[in-house]
CSV table of C-alpha atoms in Angstrom, one decimal:
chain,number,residue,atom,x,y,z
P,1,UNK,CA,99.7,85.7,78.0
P,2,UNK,CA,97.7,86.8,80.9
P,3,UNK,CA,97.8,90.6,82.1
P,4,UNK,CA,99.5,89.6,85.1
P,5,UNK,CA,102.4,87.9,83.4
P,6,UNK,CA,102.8,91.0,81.0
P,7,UNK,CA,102.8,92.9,84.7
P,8,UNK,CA,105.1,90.7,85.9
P,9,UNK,CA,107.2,90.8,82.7
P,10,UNK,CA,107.7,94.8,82.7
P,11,UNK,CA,108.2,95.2,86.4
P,12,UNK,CA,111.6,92.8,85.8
P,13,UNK,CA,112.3,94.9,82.9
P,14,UNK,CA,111.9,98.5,85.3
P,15,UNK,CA,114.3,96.4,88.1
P,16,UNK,CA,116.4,95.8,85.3
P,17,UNK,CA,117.0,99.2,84.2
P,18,UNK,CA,117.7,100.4,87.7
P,19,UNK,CA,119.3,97.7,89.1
P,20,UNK,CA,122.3,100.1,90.7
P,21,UNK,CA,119.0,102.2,92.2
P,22,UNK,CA,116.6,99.0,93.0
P,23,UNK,CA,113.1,99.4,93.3
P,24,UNK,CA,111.4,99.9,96.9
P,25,UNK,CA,109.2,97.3,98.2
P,26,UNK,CA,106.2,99.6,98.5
P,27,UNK,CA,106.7,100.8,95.6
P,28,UNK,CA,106.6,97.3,93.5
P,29,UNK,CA,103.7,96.3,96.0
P,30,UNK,CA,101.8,99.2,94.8
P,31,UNK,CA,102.3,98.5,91.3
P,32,UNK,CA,101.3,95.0,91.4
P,33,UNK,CA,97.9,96.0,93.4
P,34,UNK,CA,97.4,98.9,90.5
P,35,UNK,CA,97.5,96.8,87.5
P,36,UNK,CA,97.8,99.3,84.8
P,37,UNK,CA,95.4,98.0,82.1
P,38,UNK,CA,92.6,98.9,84.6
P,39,UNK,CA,93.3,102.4,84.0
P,40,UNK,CA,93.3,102.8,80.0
P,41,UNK,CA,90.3,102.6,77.9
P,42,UNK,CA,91.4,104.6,75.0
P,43,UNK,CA,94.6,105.4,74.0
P,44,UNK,CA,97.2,106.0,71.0
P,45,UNK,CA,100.7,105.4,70.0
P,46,UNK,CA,103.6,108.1,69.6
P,47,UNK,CA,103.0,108.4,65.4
P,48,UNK,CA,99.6,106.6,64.9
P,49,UNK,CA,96.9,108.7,64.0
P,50,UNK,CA,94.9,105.6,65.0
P,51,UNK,CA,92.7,105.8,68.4
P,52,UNK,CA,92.2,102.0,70.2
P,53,UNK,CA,89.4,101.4,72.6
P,54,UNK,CA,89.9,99.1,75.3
P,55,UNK,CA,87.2,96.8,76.6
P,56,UNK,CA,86.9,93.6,78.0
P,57,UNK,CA,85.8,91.6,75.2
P,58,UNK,CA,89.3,93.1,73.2
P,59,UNK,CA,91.7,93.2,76.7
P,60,UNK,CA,94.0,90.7,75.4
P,61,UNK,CA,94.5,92.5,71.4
P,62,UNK,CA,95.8,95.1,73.7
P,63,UNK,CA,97.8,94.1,76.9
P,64,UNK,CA,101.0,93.9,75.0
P,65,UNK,CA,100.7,97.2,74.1
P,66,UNK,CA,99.5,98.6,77.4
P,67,UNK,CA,102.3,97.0,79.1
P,68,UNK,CA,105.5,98.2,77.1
P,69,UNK,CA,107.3,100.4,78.7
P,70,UNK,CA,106.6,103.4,77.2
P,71,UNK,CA,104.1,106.0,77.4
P,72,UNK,CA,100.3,106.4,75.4
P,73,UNK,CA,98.5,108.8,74.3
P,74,UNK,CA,95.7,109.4,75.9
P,75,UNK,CA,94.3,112.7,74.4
P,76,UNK,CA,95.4,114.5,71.6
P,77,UNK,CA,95.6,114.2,67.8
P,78,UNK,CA,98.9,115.9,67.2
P,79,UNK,CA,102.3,114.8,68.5
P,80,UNK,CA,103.6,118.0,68.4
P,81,UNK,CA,101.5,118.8,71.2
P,82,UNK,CA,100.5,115.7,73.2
P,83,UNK,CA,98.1,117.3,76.5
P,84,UNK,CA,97.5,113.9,78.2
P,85,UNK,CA,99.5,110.7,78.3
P,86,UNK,CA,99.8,107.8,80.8
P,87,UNK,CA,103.7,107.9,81.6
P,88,UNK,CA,106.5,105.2,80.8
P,89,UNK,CA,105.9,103.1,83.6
P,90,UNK,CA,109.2,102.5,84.7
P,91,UNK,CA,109.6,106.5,84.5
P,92,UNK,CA,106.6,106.3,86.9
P,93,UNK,CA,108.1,104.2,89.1
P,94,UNK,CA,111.4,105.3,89.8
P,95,UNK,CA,109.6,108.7,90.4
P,96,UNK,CA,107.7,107.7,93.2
P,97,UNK,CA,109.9,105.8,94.6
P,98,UNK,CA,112.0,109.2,94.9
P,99,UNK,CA,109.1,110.6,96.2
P,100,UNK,CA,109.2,108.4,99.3
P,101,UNK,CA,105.7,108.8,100.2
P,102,UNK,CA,104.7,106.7,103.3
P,103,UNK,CA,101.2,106.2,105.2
P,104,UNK,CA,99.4,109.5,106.2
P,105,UNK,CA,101.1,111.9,103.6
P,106,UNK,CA,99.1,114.0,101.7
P,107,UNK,CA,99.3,114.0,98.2
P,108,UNK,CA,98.3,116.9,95.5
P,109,UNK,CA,99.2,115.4,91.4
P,110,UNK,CA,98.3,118.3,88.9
P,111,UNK,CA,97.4,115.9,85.9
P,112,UNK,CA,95.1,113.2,86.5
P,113,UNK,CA,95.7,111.4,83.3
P,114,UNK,CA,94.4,108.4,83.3
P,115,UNK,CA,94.2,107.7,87.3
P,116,UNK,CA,97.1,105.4,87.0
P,117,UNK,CA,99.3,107.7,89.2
P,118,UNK,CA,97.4,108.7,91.7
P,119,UNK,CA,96.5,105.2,92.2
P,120,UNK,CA,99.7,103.9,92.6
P,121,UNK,CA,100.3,107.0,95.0
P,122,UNK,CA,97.1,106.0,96.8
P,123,UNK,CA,98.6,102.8,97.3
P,124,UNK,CA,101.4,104.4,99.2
P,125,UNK,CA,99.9,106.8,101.5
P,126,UNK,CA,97.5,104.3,102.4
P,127,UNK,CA,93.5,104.7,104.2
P,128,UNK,CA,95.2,107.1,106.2
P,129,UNK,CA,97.0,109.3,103.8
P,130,UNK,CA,95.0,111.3,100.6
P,131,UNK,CA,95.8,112.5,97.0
P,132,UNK,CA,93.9,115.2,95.3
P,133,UNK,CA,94.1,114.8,91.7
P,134,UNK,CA,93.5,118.2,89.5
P,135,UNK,CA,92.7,117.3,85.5
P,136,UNK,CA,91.7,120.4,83.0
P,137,UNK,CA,90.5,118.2,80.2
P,138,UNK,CA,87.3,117.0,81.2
P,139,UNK,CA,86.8,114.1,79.2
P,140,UNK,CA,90.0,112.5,80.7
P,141,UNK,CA,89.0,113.7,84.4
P,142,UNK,CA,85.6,111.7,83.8
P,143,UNK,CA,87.5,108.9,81.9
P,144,UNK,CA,90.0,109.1,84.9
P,145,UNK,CA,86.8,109.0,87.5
P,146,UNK,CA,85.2,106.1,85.9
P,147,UNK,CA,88.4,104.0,86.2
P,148,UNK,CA,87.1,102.9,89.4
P,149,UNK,CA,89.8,104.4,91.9
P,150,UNK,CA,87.7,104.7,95.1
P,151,UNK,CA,91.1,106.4,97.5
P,152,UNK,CA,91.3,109.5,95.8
P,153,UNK,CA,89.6,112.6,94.6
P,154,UNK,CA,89.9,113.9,91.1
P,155,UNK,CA,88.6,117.4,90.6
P,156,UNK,CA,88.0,119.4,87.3
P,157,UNK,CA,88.5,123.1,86.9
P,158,UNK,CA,85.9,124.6,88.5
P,159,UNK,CA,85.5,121.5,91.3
P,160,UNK,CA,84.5,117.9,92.0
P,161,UNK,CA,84.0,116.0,88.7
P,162,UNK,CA,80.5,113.4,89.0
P,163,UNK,CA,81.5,110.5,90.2
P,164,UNK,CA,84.7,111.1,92.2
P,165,UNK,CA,85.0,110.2,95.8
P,166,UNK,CA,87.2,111.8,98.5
P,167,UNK,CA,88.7,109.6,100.9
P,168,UNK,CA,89.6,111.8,104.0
């Protein structure tokens, strides 16, 4: 199955478990221009010890995984204590469409994760919106950089991480 069917496949099951509460249109549209997969090149499950790497050669060993609906680890060895996940994406969902974020708002997400959310939130608040990302782990702020979102900023601790950009 192609990446876009398994899209496809777990944006039916998110309007399915909110179908009293559907979905907004700009909130599905975001999510099928942010396809998730773009946004995870490492990750674990919830009781693996096991760490996957994601590349394009091995995509499809993992889309099935990276399209549940339920949340990865992205960072951390011990479930007791996970610091950095990539959300349940119908969780994600639901919460921005809450949110109601429209074109121009401004956007600050403490937690950059993967870049998944802040891209989707780009999505919403459009070229003439912005969203400032802030990420204390610095391996996932650089992983989070290099995911190739070009409509927000992701900053570290002490400032800009390499390779971010600012759209203003």
């Amino acid at each position: 199955m192609t990446a876009a069917k398994y899209q496809q496949q777990l944006l039916e099951q998110a309007r399915r478990a909110y179908q009293e509460t559907p979905l907004s249109d700009a909130t599905v549209k975001a999510y099928l221009a942010t396809p998730r997969h773009l946004f995870v090149t490492r990750y674990r499950e919830h009781g693996n010890r096991e760490w996957y790497e994601v590349r394009d050669e091995n995509l499809h060993e993992h889309l099935a995984t990276l399209y549940a609906d339920r949340p990865l680890t992205l960072f951390g060895d011990d479930d007791s204590s996970v610091p950095s996940t990539i959300s349940q994406p119908s969780f994600v969902l639901r919460m921005l469409d809450l949110l109601q974020l429209e074109s121009g708002h401004r956007v600050f997400e403490l937690g950059a994760g993967s870049g998944w959310n802040a891209a989707l939130i780009a999505q919403l608040v459009g070229e003439s919106g912005s969203v400032h990302s802030l990420e204390i782990i610095p391996e996932i702020g650089r992983r989070a950089v290099s995911n190739g979102e070009p409509l927000l900023r992701i900053v570290g601790r002490r400032g800009r991480l390499p390779g971010s950009c600012q759209r203003r």
